[in-house]
Short mmCIF file of C-alpha atoms and ligand atoms in Angstrom, two decimals:
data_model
loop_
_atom_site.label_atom_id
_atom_site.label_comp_id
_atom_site.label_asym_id
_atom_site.label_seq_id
_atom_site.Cartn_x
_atom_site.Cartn_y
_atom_site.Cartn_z
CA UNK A 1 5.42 -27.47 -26.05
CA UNK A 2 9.42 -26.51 -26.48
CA UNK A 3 8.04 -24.78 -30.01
CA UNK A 4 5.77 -22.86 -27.79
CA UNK A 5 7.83 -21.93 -25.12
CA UNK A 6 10.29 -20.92 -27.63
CA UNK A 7 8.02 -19.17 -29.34
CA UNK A 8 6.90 -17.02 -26.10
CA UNK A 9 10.54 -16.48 -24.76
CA UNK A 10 11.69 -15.16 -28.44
CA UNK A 11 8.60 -12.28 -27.87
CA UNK A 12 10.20 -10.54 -25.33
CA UNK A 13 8.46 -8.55 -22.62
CA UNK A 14 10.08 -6.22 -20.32
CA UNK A 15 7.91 -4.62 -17.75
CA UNK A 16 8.80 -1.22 -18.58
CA UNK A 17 8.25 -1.72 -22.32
CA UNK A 18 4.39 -1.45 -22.81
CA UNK A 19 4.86 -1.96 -26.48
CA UNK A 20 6.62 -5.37 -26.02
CA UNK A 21 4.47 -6.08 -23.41
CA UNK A 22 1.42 -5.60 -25.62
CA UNK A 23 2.89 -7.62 -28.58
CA UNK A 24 3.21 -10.58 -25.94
CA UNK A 25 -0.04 -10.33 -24.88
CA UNK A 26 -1.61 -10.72 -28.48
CA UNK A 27 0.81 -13.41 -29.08
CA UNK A 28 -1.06 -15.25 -25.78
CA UNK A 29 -4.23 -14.23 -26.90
CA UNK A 30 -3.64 -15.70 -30.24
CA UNK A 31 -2.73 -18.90 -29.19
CA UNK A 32 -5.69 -18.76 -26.32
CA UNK A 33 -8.70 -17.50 -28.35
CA UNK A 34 -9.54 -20.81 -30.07
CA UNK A 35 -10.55 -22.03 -26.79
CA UNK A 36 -11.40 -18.55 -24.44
CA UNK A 37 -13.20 -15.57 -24.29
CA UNK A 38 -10.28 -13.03 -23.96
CA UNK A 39 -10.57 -9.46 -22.26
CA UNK A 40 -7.66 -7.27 -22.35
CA UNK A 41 -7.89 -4.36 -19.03
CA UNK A 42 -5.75 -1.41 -19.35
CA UNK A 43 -2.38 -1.35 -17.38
CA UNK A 44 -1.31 2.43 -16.89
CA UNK A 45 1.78 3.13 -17.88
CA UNK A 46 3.04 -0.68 -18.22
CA UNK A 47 1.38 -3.04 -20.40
CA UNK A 48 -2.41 -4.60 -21.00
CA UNK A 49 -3.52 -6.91 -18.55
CA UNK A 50 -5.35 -10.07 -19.71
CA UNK A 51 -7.78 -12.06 -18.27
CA UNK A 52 -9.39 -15.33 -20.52
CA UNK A 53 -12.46 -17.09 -19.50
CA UNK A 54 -11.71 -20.80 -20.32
CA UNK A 55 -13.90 -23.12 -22.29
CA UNK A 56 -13.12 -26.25 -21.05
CA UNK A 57 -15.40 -29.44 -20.86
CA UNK A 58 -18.29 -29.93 -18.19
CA UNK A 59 -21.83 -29.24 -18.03
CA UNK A 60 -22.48 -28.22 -14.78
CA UNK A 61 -19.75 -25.40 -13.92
CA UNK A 62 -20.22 -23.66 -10.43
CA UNK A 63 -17.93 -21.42 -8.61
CA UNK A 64 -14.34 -20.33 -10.21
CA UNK A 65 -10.75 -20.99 -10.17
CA UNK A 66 -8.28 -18.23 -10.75
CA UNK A 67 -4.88 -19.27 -12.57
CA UNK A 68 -2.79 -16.21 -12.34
CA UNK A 69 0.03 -15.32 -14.24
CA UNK A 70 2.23 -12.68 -15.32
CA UNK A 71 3.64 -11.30 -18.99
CA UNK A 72 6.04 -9.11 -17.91
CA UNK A 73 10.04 -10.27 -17.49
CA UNK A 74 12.76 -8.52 -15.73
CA UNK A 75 15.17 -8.64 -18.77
CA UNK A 76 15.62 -5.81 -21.20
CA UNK A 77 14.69 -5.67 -24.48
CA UNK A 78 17.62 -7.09 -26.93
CA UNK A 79 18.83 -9.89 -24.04
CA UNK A 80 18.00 -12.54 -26.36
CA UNK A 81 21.07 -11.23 -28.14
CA UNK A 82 23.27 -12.65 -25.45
CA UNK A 83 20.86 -14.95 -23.61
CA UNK A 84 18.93 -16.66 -27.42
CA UNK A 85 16.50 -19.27 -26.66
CA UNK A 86 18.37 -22.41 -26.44
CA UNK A 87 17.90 -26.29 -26.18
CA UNK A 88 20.88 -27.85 -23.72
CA UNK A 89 21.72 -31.16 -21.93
CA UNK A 90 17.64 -31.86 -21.15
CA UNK A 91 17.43 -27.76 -20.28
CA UNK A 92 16.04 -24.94 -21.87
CA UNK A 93 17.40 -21.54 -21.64
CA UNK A 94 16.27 -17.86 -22.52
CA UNK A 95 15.10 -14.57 -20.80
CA UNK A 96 11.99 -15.15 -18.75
CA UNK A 97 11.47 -18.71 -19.63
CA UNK A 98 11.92 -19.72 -15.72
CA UNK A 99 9.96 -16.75 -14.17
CA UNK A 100 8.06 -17.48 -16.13
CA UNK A 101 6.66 -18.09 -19.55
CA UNK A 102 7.48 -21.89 -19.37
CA UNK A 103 4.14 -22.01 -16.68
CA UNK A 104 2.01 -20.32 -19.29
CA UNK A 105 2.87 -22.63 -21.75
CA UNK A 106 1.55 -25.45 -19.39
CA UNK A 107 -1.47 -24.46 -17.99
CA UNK A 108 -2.15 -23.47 -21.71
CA UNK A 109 -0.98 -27.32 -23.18
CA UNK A 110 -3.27 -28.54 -19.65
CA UNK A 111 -6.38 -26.75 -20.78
CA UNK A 112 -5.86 -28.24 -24.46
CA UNK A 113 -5.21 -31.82 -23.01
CA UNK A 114 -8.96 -31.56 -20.61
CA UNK A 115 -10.39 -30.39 -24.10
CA UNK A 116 -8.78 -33.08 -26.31
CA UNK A 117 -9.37 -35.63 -23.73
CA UNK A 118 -12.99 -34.61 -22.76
CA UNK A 119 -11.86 -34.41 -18.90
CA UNK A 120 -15.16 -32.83 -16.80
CA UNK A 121 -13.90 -29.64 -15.39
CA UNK A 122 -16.76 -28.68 -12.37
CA UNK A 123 -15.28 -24.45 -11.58
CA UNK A 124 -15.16 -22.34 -14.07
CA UNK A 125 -11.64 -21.45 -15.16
CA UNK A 126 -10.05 -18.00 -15.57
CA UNK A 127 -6.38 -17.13 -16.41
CA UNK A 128 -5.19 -13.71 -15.40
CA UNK A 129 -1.70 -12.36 -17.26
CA UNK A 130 -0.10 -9.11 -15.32
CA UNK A 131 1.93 -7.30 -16.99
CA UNK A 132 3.55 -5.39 -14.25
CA UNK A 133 4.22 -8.57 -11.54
CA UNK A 134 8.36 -7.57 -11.35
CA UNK A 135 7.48 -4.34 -10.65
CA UNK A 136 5.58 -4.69 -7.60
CA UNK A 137 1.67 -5.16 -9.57
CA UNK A 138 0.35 -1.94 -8.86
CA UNK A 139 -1.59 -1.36 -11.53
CA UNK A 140 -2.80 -5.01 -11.66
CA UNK A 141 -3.70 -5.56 -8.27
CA UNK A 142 -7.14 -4.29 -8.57
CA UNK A 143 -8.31 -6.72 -10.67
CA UNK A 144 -6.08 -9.70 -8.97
CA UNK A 145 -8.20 -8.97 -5.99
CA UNK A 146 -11.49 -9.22 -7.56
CA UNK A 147 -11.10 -11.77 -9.68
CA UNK A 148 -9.58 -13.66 -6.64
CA UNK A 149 -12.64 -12.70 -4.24
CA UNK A 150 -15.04 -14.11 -6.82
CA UNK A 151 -12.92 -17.75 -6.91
CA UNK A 152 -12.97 -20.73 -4.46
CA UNK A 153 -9.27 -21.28 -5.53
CA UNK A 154 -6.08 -19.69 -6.71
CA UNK A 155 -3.49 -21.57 -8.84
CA UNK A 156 0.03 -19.36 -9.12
CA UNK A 157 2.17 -20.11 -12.23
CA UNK A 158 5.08 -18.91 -11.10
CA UNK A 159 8.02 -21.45 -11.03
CA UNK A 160 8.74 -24.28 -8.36
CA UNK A 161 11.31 -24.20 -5.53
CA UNK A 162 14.92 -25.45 -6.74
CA UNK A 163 15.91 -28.41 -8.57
CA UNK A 164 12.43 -30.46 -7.32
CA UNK A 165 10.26 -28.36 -8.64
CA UNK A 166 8.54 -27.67 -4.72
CA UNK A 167 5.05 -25.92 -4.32
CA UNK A 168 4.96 -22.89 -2.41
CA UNK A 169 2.36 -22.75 0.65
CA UNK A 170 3.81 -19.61 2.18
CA UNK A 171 5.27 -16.71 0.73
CA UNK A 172 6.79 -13.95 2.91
CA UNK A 173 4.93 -10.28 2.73
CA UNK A 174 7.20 -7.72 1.65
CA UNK A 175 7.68 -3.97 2.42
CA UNK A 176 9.71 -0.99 1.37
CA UNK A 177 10.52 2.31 3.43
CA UNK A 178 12.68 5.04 2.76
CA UNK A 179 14.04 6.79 6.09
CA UNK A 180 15.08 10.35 5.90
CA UNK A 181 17.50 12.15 8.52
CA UNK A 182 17.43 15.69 8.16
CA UNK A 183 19.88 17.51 10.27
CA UNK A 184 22.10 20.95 10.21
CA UNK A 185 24.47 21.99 7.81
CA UNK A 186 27.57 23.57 8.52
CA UNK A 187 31.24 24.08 7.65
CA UNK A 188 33.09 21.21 9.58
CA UNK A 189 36.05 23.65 10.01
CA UNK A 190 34.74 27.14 10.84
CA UNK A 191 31.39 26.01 12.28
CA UNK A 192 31.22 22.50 13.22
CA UNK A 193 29.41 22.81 16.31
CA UNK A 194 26.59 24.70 14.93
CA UNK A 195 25.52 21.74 12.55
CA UNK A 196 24.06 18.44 13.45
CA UNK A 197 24.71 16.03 11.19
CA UNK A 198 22.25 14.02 9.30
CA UNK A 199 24.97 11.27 8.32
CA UNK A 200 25.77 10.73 12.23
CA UNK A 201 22.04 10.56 13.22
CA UNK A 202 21.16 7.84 10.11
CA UNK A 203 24.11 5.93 11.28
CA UNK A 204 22.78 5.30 15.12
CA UNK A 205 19.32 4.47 13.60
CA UNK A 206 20.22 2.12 11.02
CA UNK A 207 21.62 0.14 14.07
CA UNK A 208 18.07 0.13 15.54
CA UNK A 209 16.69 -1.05 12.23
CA UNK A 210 18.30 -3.32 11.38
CA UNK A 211 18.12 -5.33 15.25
CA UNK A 212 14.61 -5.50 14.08
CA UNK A 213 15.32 -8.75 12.15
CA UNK A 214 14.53 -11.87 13.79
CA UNK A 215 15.76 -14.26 11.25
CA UNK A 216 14.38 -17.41 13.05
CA UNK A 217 10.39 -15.85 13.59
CA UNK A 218 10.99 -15.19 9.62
CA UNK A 219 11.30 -11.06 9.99
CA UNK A 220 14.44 -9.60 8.02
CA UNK A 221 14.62 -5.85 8.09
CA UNK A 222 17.44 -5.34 5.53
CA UNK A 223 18.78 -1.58 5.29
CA UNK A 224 20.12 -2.18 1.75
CA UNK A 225 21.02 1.46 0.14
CA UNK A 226 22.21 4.98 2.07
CA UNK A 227 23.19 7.93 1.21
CA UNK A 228 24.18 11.53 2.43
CA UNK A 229 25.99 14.37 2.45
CA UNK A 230 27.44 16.59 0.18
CA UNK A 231 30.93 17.01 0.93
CA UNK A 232 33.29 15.26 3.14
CA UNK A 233 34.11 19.32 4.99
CA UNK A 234 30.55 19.88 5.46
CA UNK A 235 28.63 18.69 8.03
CA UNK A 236 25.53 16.54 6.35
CA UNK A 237 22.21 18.06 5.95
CA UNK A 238 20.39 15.00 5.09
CA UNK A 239 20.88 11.49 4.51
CA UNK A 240 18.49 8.61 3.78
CA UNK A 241 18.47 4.57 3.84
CA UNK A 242 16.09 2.33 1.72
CA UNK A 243 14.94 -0.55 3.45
CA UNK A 244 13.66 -3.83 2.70
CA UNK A 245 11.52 -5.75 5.69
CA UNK A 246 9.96 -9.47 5.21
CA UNK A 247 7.83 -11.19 7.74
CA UNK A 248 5.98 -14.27 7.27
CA UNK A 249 2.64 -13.02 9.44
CA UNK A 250 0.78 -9.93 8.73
CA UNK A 251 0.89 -9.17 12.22
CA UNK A 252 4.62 -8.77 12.39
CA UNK A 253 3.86 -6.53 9.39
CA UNK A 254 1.90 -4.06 11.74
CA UNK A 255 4.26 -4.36 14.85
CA UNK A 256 7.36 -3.51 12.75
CA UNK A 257 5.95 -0.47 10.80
CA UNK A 258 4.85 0.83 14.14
CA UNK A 259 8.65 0.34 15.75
CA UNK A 260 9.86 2.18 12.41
CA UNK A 261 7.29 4.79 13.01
CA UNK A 262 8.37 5.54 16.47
CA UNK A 263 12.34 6.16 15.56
CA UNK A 264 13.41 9.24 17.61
CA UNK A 265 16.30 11.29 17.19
CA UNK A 266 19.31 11.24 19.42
CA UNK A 267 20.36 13.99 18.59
CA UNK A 268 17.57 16.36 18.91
CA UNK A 269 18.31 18.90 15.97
CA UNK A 270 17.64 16.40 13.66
CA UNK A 271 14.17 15.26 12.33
CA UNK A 272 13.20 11.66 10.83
CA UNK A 273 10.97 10.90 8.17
CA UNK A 274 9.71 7.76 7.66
CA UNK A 275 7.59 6.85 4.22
CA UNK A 276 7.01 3.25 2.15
CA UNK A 277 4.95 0.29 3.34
CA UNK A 278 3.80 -3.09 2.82
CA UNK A 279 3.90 -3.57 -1.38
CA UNK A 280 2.76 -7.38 -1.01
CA UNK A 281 1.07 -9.21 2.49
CA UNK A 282 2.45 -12.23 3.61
CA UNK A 283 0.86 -15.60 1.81
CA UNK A 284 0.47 -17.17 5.00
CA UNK A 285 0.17 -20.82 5.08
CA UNK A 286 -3.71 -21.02 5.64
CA UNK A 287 -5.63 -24.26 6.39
CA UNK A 288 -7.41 -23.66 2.82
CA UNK A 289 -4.26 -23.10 1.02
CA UNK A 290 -2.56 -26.78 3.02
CA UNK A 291 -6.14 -28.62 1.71
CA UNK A 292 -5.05 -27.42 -1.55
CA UNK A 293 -1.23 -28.75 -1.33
CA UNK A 294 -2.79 -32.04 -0.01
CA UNK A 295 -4.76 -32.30 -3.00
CA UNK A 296 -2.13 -31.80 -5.60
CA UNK A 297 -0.23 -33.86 -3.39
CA UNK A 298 -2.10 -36.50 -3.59
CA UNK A 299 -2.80 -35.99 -7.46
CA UNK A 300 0.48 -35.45 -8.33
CA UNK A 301 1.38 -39.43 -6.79
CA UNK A 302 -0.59 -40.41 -9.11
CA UNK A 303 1.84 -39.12 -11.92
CA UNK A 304 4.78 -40.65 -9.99
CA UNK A 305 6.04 -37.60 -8.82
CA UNK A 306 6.45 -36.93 -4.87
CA UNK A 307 5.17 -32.93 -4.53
CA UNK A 308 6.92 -31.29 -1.49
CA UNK A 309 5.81 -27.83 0.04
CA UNK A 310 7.90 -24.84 0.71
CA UNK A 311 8.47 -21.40 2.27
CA UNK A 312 9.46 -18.32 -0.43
CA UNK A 313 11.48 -15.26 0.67
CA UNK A 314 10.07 -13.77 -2.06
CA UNK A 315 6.16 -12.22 -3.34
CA UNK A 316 4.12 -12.69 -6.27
CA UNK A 317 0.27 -11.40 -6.67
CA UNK A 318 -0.75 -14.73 -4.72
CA UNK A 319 0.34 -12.65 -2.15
CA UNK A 320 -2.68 -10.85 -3.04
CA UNK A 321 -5.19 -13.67 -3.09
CA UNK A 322 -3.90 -15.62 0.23
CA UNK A 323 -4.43 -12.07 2.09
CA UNK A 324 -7.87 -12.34 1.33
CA UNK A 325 -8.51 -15.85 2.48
CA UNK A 326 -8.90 -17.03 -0.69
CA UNK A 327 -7.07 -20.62 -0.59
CA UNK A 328 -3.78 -20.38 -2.85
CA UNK A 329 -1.26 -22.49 -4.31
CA UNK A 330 1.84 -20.96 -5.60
CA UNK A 331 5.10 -22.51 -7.33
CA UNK A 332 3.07 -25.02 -10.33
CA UNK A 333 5.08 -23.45 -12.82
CA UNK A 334 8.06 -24.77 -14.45
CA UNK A 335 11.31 -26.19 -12.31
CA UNK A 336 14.13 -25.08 -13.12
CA UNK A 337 16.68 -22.85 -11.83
CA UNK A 338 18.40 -19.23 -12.41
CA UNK A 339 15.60 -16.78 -12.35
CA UNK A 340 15.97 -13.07 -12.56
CA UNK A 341 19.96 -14.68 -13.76
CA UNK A 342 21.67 -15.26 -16.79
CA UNK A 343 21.51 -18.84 -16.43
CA UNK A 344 17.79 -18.94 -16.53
CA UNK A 345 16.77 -22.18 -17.31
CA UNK A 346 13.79 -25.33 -17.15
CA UNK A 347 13.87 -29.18 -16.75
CA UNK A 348 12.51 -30.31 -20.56
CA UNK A 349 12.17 -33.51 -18.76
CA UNK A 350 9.53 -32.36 -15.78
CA UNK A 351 7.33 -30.39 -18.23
CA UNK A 352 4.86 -32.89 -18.66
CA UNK A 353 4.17 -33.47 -15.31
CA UNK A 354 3.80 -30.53 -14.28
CA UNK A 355 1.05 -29.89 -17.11
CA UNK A 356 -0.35 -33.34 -16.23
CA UNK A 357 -0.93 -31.94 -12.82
CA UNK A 358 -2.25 -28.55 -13.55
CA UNK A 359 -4.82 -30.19 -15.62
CA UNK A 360 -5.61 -33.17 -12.70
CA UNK A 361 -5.70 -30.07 -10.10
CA UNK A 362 -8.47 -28.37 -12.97
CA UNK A 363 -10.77 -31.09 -12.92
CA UNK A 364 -10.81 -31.95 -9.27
CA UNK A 365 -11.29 -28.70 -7.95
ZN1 ZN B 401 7.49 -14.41 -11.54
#
């Protein structure tokens, strides 16, 4: 497994690199094929998608269970330069080996161990690779959503919660929305009463956005980048804010676009334009998605290991799949720590039971 993972981390796949993407791809494909039907789907301007039909063990398959995935990394080509796959006091380091090519590698070694091992398997099995997941899945959510609609269950590969590896039964939804003030120009000297300015008008409403966060109902409206202006003696024409909102019910989702929506101006020369939206619903923690946790609870005792639950501030495309009912289980990748960060690493000693329990979760589904 370490030869593998090392192997996938040293083929590295930047979402904004199709080509690297691509090679990536074939590389899973490769190693796949012997036991899959693989379909590639085209992915725009990013990378192929890939989806690969399983053939695991069990006579009597009926209904399906999506495993979902993505290819694409947030590091630039040429990182393994600075960041080379390494082996390190029971950790294993390199770009995109957390978040996460290490969970590839396991529900790969699990599908290998139910076909070594002749383990039944009663669903069908697909695994879905996006290769555009860290840039918001755009072009991949399409096909997330129908191959998610046609499945009883959806198993996220995407790494655990901190140093415990903890599954994630919730995932906050996340939106973006850029806010433009348009106001007056004028010379601050000669004219200044004849302007109205933009930078003055942002200022009072950033106030109101940001009092729309109510950290303890799980809503953060985060105005995270401004600017304005084009010199400090002229009265601003325009200035605009880029902000980030999270909630944790889709409802919230609606009430806060709404408030943002209904901004008017103080001062009433200026305008305000509001654009962006929800990228990603909230994964709400659904009774389907809890039965789920339960189960790999329950399965994962029997491997000695005590699975916990958790909340993420942060999407994935099982986003996608919890939105539309469909019972999801995120966070069965690798634990570790330090993703998206140069210190990106796994636990070599938790990879086996976390393959042990992809496969268990496989069969009993
Ligand atoms: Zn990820």
């Amino acid at each position: 497994m370490i030869a593998t993972i090392g192997e996938f981390v040293e083929c590295e796949s930047p979402s904004d690199n199709p080509a690297a993407v691509n090679r990536f791809v074939e590389l899973v494909s490769d190693t796949v094929s012997p036991f899959a039907a693989v379909r590639t789907f085209p992915g725009g301007s990013f990378g192929k998608h890939v989806v690969c039909e399983m053939k695991l063990p069990g006579k009597k398959k009926s209904g399906r269970i999506l495993t979902l995935g993505h290819s694409d990394t947030v590091w630039t080509s040429g990182t393994l330069r600075s960041m080379p796959f390494r082996k390190s006091n029971g950790r294993l380091y390199g770009p995109g080996i957390y978040d996460m090519k290490a969970g590839i590698v396991f529900f790969l070694f699990a599908a290998r161990a139910l076909r070594d091992l002749e383990i039944q398997v009663s669903s069908h099995v697909l695994l879905q690779l996006n290769s555009d997941e860290e840039v918001g899945s755009d072009s991949s959510r399409a096909l997330t959503e129908k191959n998610a609609a046609r499945s009883h269950a959806v198993l996220v590969l995407e790494p655990g919660t901190g140093l415990s590896g903890k599954l994630k039964t919730a995932r906050k939804g996340v939106g973006s929305f850029t806010v433009v003030v348009r106001g007056r120009a004028s010379h601050a000297g000669l004219d200044y009463q004849s302007g109205a300015s933009a930078i003055v008008e942002l200022a009072r409403q950033i106030e109101r956005i940001a009092f729309l966060t109510q950290v303890r109902r799980g809503i953060t409206v985060n105005p995270g980048v401004i600017n304005g202006g084009t010199r400090s003696n002229v009265v601003a024409a325009e200035a605009r804010v880029e902000v980030d909102m999270r909630v944790l019910r889709q409802r919230d989702a609606l009430t806060l676009e709404k408030k943002l929506r209904a901004l008017r101006p103080f001062d009433k020369r200026c305008s305000i334009e509001i654009s962006g939206g929800l990228n990603r619903p909230p994964m709400e923690r659904s009774a389907g998605t809890v039965r789920l946790f339960h189960l790999a609870r329950k399965l994962a005792a029997e491997l000695g290991v005590a699975a916990e639950e958790s909340l993420s501030g942060g999407g994935s495309d099982g986003n996608f799949t919890a939105a539309l009912g469909v019972p999801t289980l995120d966070g069965l990748g690798a634990v570790g720590e330090g993703a998206h960060a140069i210190n990106e690493n796994i636990l070599i000693d938790r990879m086996a039971d976390r393959t042990a329990l992809l496969a268990k979760l496989l069969a009993a589904i």
